[in-house]
Short mmCIF file of C-alpha atoms in Angstrom, two decimals:
data_model
loop_
_atom_site.label_atom_id
_atom_site.label_comp_id
_atom_site.label_asym_id
_atom_site.label_seq_id
_atom_site.Cartn_x
_atom_site.Cartn_y
_atom_site.Cartn_z
CA MET Y 193 -79.57 28.69 10.39
CA ALA Y 194 -79.14 29.42 6.68
CA ARG Y 195 -76.60 32.17 7.38
CA PHE Y 196 -74.67 29.83 9.66
CA ASN Y 197 -74.45 27.14 6.95
CA LEU Y 198 -73.32 29.74 4.45
CA LYS Y 199 -70.53 30.87 6.75
CA LYS Y 200 -69.51 27.30 7.42
CA PHE Y 201 -69.43 26.60 3.70
CA SER Y 202 -67.36 29.71 3.07
CA LEU Y 203 -64.89 28.71 5.77
CA PHE Y 204 -64.54 25.30 4.16
CA ASN Y 205 -63.87 26.91 0.78
CA CYS Y 206 -61.18 29.14 2.30
CA LEU Y 207 -59.44 26.23 4.01
CA ASN Y 208 -59.72 24.15 0.87
CA ALA Y 209 -58.23 26.94 -1.24
CA VAL Y 210 -55.33 27.40 1.20
CA LEU Y 211 -54.62 23.66 1.27
CA LEU Y 212 -54.74 23.31 -2.52
CA THR Y 213 -52.53 26.37 -2.95
CA LEU Y 214 -49.99 24.92 -0.53
CA LEU Y 215 -50.02 21.58 -2.34
CA SER Y 216 -49.59 23.35 -5.68
CA VAL Y 217 -46.59 25.27 -4.38
CA LEU Y 218 -45.01 22.12 -2.97
CA THR Y 219 -45.56 20.36 -6.29
CA LEU Y 220 -44.33 23.14 -8.56
CA TYR Y 221 -41.38 24.35 -6.51
CA PRO Y 222 -39.05 21.43 -7.42
CA PHE Y 223 -39.56 22.26 -11.11
CA TRP Y 224 -38.98 25.95 -10.41
CA TYR Y 225 -35.86 25.14 -8.39
CA VAL Y 226 -34.42 23.05 -11.21
CA ILE Y 227 -35.00 25.84 -13.73
CA MET Y 228 -33.53 28.52 -11.47
CA ALA Y 229 -30.57 26.33 -10.50
CA SER Y 230 -29.77 25.88 -14.18
CA LEU Y 231 -29.42 29.66 -14.47
CA THR Y 232 -27.11 30.15 -11.50
CA THR Y 233 -23.43 31.01 -11.62
CA ASP Y 234 -20.58 29.49 -9.65
CA THR Y 235 -20.76 32.13 -6.92
CA GLU Y 236 -24.46 31.68 -6.20
CA ALA Y 237 -24.33 27.91 -6.34
CA ALA Y 238 -21.53 27.88 -3.77
CA ARG Y 239 -23.87 29.47 -1.22
CA ASP Y 240 -26.25 26.50 -1.45
CA ILE Y 241 -29.22 28.55 -0.24
CA PHE Y 242 -32.96 28.40 -0.77
CA PHE Y 243 -33.78 30.88 -3.51
CA LEU Y 244 -36.62 31.86 -5.83
CA LEU Y 245 -34.66 33.87 -8.40
CA PRO Y 246 -30.95 33.96 -9.18
CA VAL Y 247 -29.30 37.31 -8.56
CA LYS Y 248 -27.37 37.18 -11.83
CA PRO Y 249 -29.00 34.73 -14.26
CA SER Y 250 -26.63 33.05 -16.69
CA LEU Y 251 -27.27 30.88 -19.76
CA SER Y 252 -23.78 29.41 -19.67
CA ALA Y 253 -25.01 25.95 -18.70
CA TYR Y 254 -27.46 25.88 -21.61
CA LYS Y 255 -24.72 27.02 -24.00
CA MET Y 256 -22.59 24.14 -22.77
CA VAL Y 257 -25.46 21.65 -23.15
CA PHE Y 258 -26.39 22.68 -26.69
CA SER Y 259 -22.76 22.86 -27.82
CA THR Y 260 -22.00 19.32 -26.68
CA SER Y 261 -22.15 16.76 -29.48
CA SER Y 262 -23.04 13.84 -27.18
CA ILE Y 263 -26.20 15.57 -25.93
CA LEU Y 264 -27.30 16.63 -29.41
CA THR Y 265 -26.78 13.10 -30.70
CA ALA Y 266 -28.72 11.69 -27.75
CA TYR Y 267 -31.51 14.19 -28.41
CA ARG Y 268 -31.71 13.02 -32.02
CA ASN Y 269 -31.79 9.38 -30.94
CA THR Y 270 -34.56 10.03 -28.43
CA LEU Y 271 -36.63 11.95 -30.98
CA PHE Y 272 -36.32 9.04 -33.40
CA VAL Y 273 -37.27 6.44 -30.80
CA THR Y 274 -40.19 8.54 -29.52
CA THR Y 275 -41.73 9.49 -32.88
CA VAL Y 276 -41.23 6.18 -34.67
CA GLY Y 277 -42.01 4.12 -31.58
CA THR Y 278 -45.19 6.03 -30.78
CA ALA Y 279 -46.48 5.80 -34.36
CA LEU Y 280 -45.69 2.08 -34.58
CA SER Y 281 -47.23 1.39 -31.17
CA LEU Y 282 -50.44 3.20 -32.10
CA VAL Y 283 -50.84 1.20 -35.30
CA LEU Y 284 -50.10 -2.17 -33.67
CA THR Y 285 -52.26 -1.45 -30.64
CA ALA Y 286 -55.23 -0.40 -32.77
CA LEU Y 287 -54.87 -3.37 -35.14
CA THR Y 288 -54.81 -5.72 -32.15
CA ALA Y 289 -57.50 -4.09 -30.02
CA TYR Y 290 -60.09 -3.69 -32.77
CA PRO Y 291 -60.64 -7.37 -33.64
CA LEU Y 292 -60.49 -8.36 -29.97
CA SER Y 293 -63.25 -5.88 -29.20
CA ARG Y 294 -65.69 -7.46 -31.69
CA ARG Y 295 -67.99 -10.23 -30.52
CA ARG Y 296 -67.86 -12.03 -33.86
CA LEU Y 297 -64.18 -12.91 -33.37
CA ARG Y 298 -63.99 -16.57 -32.41
CA GLY Y 299 -61.76 -17.21 -29.41
CA GLY Y 300 -61.47 -13.50 -28.70
CA LYS Y 301 -61.91 -13.92 -24.96
CA ILE Y 302 -59.22 -16.60 -24.82
CA LEU Y 303 -56.79 -14.43 -26.79
CA THR Y 304 -57.52 -11.47 -24.51
CA LEU Y 305 -56.88 -13.65 -21.47
CA LEU Y 306 -53.57 -14.86 -22.89
CA ILE Y 307 -52.50 -11.28 -23.62
CA TYR Y 308 -53.51 -10.22 -20.12
CA PHE Y 309 -51.45 -13.12 -18.72
CA THR Y 310 -48.29 -11.61 -20.23
CA MET Y 311 -48.88 -8.46 -18.21
CA LEU Y 312 -48.86 -10.45 -14.97
CA PHE Y 313 -45.99 -12.81 -15.82
CA SER Y 314 -43.25 -11.61 -18.15
CA GLY Y 315 -40.39 -13.62 -19.61
CA GLY Y 316 -37.81 -11.90 -17.45
CA MET Y 317 -34.82 -9.69 -18.11
CA ILE Y 318 -32.28 -12.31 -19.23
CA PRO Y 319 -34.60 -14.26 -21.60
CA THR Y 320 -35.73 -10.97 -23.15
CA PHE Y 321 -32.12 -9.89 -23.59
CA LEU Y 322 -31.27 -13.19 -25.29
CA VAL Y 323 -34.24 -12.83 -27.65
CA VAL Y 324 -33.26 -9.26 -28.55
CA LYS Y 325 -29.66 -10.32 -29.19
CA SER Y 326 -30.64 -13.38 -31.23
CA LEU Y 327 -32.83 -11.19 -33.47
CA GLY Y 328 -29.86 -8.94 -34.25
CA LEU Y 329 -31.33 -5.93 -32.47
CA TYR Y 330 -28.52 -5.52 -29.94
CA ASP Y 331 -26.86 -2.11 -30.09
CA SER Y 332 -29.64 -0.80 -32.34
CA LEU Y 333 -32.24 1.86 -31.68
CA TRP Y 334 -34.88 -0.66 -32.76
CA ALA Y 335 -34.11 -2.58 -29.58
CA LEU Y 336 -35.66 0.33 -27.71
CA ILE Y 337 -38.84 0.19 -29.83
CA LEU Y 338 -39.81 -3.32 -30.94
CA PRO Y 339 -39.68 -5.28 -27.63
CA LYS Y 340 -42.19 -2.87 -26.07
CA ALA Y 341 -44.11 -1.77 -29.12
CA VAL Y 342 -47.42 -2.87 -27.58
CA THR Y 343 -48.15 -2.40 -23.88
CA VAL Y 344 -50.83 -4.70 -22.54
CA TYR Y 345 -52.33 -2.01 -20.31
CA ASN Y 346 -52.69 0.39 -23.25
CA LEU Y 347 -54.08 -2.41 -25.38
CA LEU Y 348 -56.78 -3.22 -22.81
CA LEU Y 349 -57.62 0.45 -22.45
CA MET Y 350 -58.09 0.87 -26.20
CA LEU Y 351 -60.02 -2.40 -26.36
CA SER Y 352 -62.44 -1.10 -23.72
CA PHE Y 353 -62.94 2.10 -25.67
CA PHE Y 354 -63.62 0.24 -28.92
CA LYS Y 355 -66.25 -1.87 -27.12
CA SER Y 356 -68.10 1.32 -26.20
CA ILE Y 357 -68.67 2.12 -29.91
CA PRO Y 358 -72.02 0.68 -31.09
CA GLU Y 359 -71.64 -2.26 -33.45
CA SER Y 360 -74.65 -0.97 -35.39
CA LEU Y 361 -72.30 1.52 -37.07
CA GLU Y 362 -70.20 -1.34 -38.38
CA GLU Y 363 -73.24 -3.25 -39.54
CA SER Y 364 -74.44 -0.24 -41.51
CA ALA Y 365 -71.02 0.18 -43.10
CA SER Y 366 -70.85 -3.53 -43.92
CA ILE Y 367 -74.18 -3.31 -45.72
CA GLU Y 368 -72.71 -0.51 -47.82
CA GLY Y 369 -69.82 -2.79 -48.79
CA ALA Y 370 -67.09 -1.62 -46.41
CA ASN Y 371 -64.54 -4.19 -45.27
CA ASP Y 372 -62.95 -4.40 -41.81
CA LEU Y 373 -60.01 -2.11 -42.63
CA MET Y 374 -62.30 0.53 -44.10
CA ILE Y 375 -64.50 0.36 -41.01
CA LEU Y 376 -61.49 0.69 -38.72
CA PHE Y 377 -59.81 3.61 -40.47
CA GLN Y 378 -62.91 5.49 -41.67
CA ILE Y 379 -65.34 4.95 -38.78
CA ILE Y 380 -63.72 3.58 -35.63
CA ILE Y 381 -60.55 5.67 -35.55
CA PRO Y 382 -62.28 9.04 -36.27
CA LEU Y 383 -64.62 8.29 -33.36
CA SER Y 384 -61.70 7.32 -31.10
CA MET Y 385 -59.61 10.49 -31.06
CA PRO Y 386 -59.76 10.81 -27.23
CA ILE Y 387 -58.31 7.33 -26.67
CA PHE Y 388 -55.71 7.87 -29.41
CA ALA Y 389 -54.61 11.11 -27.74
CA THR Y 390 -54.33 9.18 -24.49
CA MET Y 391 -52.26 6.47 -26.17
CA ILE Y 392 -49.99 9.07 -27.79
CA LEU Y 393 -49.32 10.57 -24.38
CA PHE Y 394 -48.75 7.20 -22.70
CA TYR Y 395 -46.45 5.83 -25.37
CA ALA Y 396 -44.57 9.07 -26.02
CA VAL Y 397 -43.81 9.63 -22.33
CA ALA Y 398 -42.74 6.00 -21.93
CA TYR Y 399 -40.38 6.14 -24.93
CA TRP Y 400 -39.04 9.55 -23.97
CA ASN Y 401 -38.26 8.62 -20.37
CA ALA Y 402 -36.99 5.08 -21.03
CA TRP Y 403 -33.37 4.53 -20.06
CA PHE Y 404 -33.07 1.06 -18.56
CA ASP Y 405 -33.61 -0.66 -21.91
CA ALA Y 406 -30.74 1.41 -23.29
CA VAL Y 407 -28.54 0.20 -20.44
CA LEU Y 408 -29.31 -3.40 -21.43
CA TYR Y 409 -29.29 -3.18 -25.22
CA ILE Y 410 -27.06 -0.22 -26.18
CA SER Y 411 -23.28 -0.22 -25.78
CA LYS Y 412 -22.15 2.50 -28.22
CA SER Y 413 -22.33 5.99 -26.75
CA THR Y 414 -23.34 7.42 -30.14
CA ARG Y 415 -26.65 5.56 -29.80
CA TYR Y 416 -27.42 6.57 -26.24
CA PRO Y 417 -30.87 8.12 -25.72
CA LEU Y 418 -31.17 11.43 -23.91
CA GLN Y 419 -32.17 9.93 -20.56
CA LEU Y 420 -29.10 7.72 -20.46
CA VAL Y 421 -26.84 10.67 -21.24
CA LEU Y 422 -28.62 12.62 -18.50
CA ARG Y 423 -27.92 9.76 -16.11
CA GLU Y 424 -24.25 9.82 -17.05
CA ILE Y 425 -24.04 13.58 -16.50
CA VAL Y 426 -25.79 13.42 -13.14
CA GLN Y 427 -23.36 10.73 -11.99
CA GLN Y 428 -20.28 12.63 -13.14
CA VAL Y 429 -18.23 14.50 -10.55
CA ASP Y 430 -16.85 16.92 -13.13
CA LEU Y 431 -17.72 18.33 -16.54
CA SER Y 432 -15.54 15.96 -18.55
CA TYR Y 433 -18.54 14.17 -20.07
CA VAL Y 434 -19.90 17.35 -21.63
CA GLY Y 435 -16.68 19.21 -22.15
CA GLY Y 436 -15.81 17.91 -25.59
CA GLY Y 437 -18.20 19.93 -27.67
CA GLY Y 438 -15.91 22.83 -28.49
CA SER Y 439 -17.80 25.30 -26.32
CA ASP Y 440 -16.26 28.66 -25.45
CA VAL Y 441 -18.00 28.75 -22.05
CA THR Y 442 -15.57 29.01 -19.16
CA MET Y 443 -15.75 26.97 -15.98
CA SER Y 444 -16.10 30.13 -13.90
CA ASP Y 445 -19.47 30.79 -15.49
CA MET Y 446 -21.11 27.61 -14.22
CA THR Y 447 -20.88 24.52 -12.06
CA ILE Y 448 -21.57 20.86 -12.64
CA GLN Y 449 -24.81 21.40 -10.73
CA SER Y 450 -26.04 24.03 -13.18
CA VAL Y 451 -25.14 21.78 -16.13
CA ARG Y 452 -27.05 18.92 -14.55
CA MET Y 453 -30.10 21.09 -14.00
CA ALA Y 454 -29.92 22.53 -17.52
CA THR Y 455 -29.77 19.02 -18.98
CA ILE Y 456 -32.79 18.01 -16.89
CA VAL Y 457 -34.75 21.01 -18.17
CA VAL Y 458 -33.83 20.20 -21.77
CA ALA Y 459 -34.90 16.58 -21.23
CA ILE Y 460 -38.34 17.27 -19.73
CA LEU Y 461 -39.27 20.40 -21.69
CA PRO Y 462 -40.76 18.69 -24.80
CA ILE Y 463 -43.13 16.54 -22.76
CA MET Y 464 -44.16 19.50 -20.61
CA VAL Y 465 -44.92 21.52 -23.75
CA VAL Y 466 -46.98 18.78 -25.41
CA TYR Y 467 -48.94 17.61 -22.36
CA PRO Y 468 -51.27 20.66 -21.96
CA PHE Y 469 -52.58 20.19 -25.52
CA LEU Y 470 -53.40 16.50 -24.87
CA GLN Y 471 -54.67 16.81 -21.31
CA LYS Y 472 -58.38 17.21 -22.13
CA TYR Y 473 -58.29 14.22 -24.48
CA PHE Y 474 -56.25 12.26 -21.95
CA VAL Y 475 -58.84 12.66 -19.18
CA LYS Y 476 -61.76 12.00 -21.52
CA GLY Y 477 -60.18 8.93 -23.05
CA VAL Y 478 -59.32 7.34 -19.73
CA MET Y 479 -62.76 8.01 -18.20
CA ILE Y 480 -64.77 6.79 -21.20
CA GLY Y 481 -62.62 3.70 -21.59
CA ALA Y 482 -62.97 2.87 -17.90
CA VAL Y 483 -66.65 3.64 -17.37
CA LYS Y 484 -68.03 1.97 -20.50
CA ALA Y 485 -65.84 -1.11 -20.36
#
């Protein structure tokens, strides 16, 4: 009987491994296809066939992308929005979540309920646009940062994590003469690195991938973020949008499809590089914040 169970268990492991391998391939192949398609030439792309490796890889599309001023400007805009926006969001989220997580705050539950209400019922697109315009943020990169500087979901997640930290630590620090800011920055934040890594990932990905806000609030092409430029390139039927950068790459070396794929790779590469270093903190932060809430 024991040998039979062992065989059955081994068969299950084999089937499970095959299924997970198949799912991994199905998940990773679109990324692989995009990368390989960005390296194809005009002749290979014309075949429109399923392929794993290009016969004659070419970096012409990447040369075109990095020699185009509009893409480089958009890259700089996106880096500014992502870095400044993420830093500002972390500070504002922490300064809001910390007092709400303390029992001694009077009316804390009511304030939390009101904040949660805004996640269920927002002001709407047109009222938000009018507020942004009335504040003088229209056609400014700050319009992509300030209206969404604090996300209610992230705020509640950080609030739950702060609640899991024993208040006895704060009481001990208070006896030693520490004020609330000293407790936050010297005790709470050093103990909250997992949730901060999670927030960095959440906010950075959101700022990096945001494009609809730019459609609403940005009219000058010199202030377009990378995702909006990528959208313009994908919708183009020719290479006119990226052809003004003074590149010496000829049209015979590439197609609009390869330029699109190269732009996609350039757009997602930074997040794909950063994510593996934050993954362990991301999982830990989410689980601790959810279980101990």
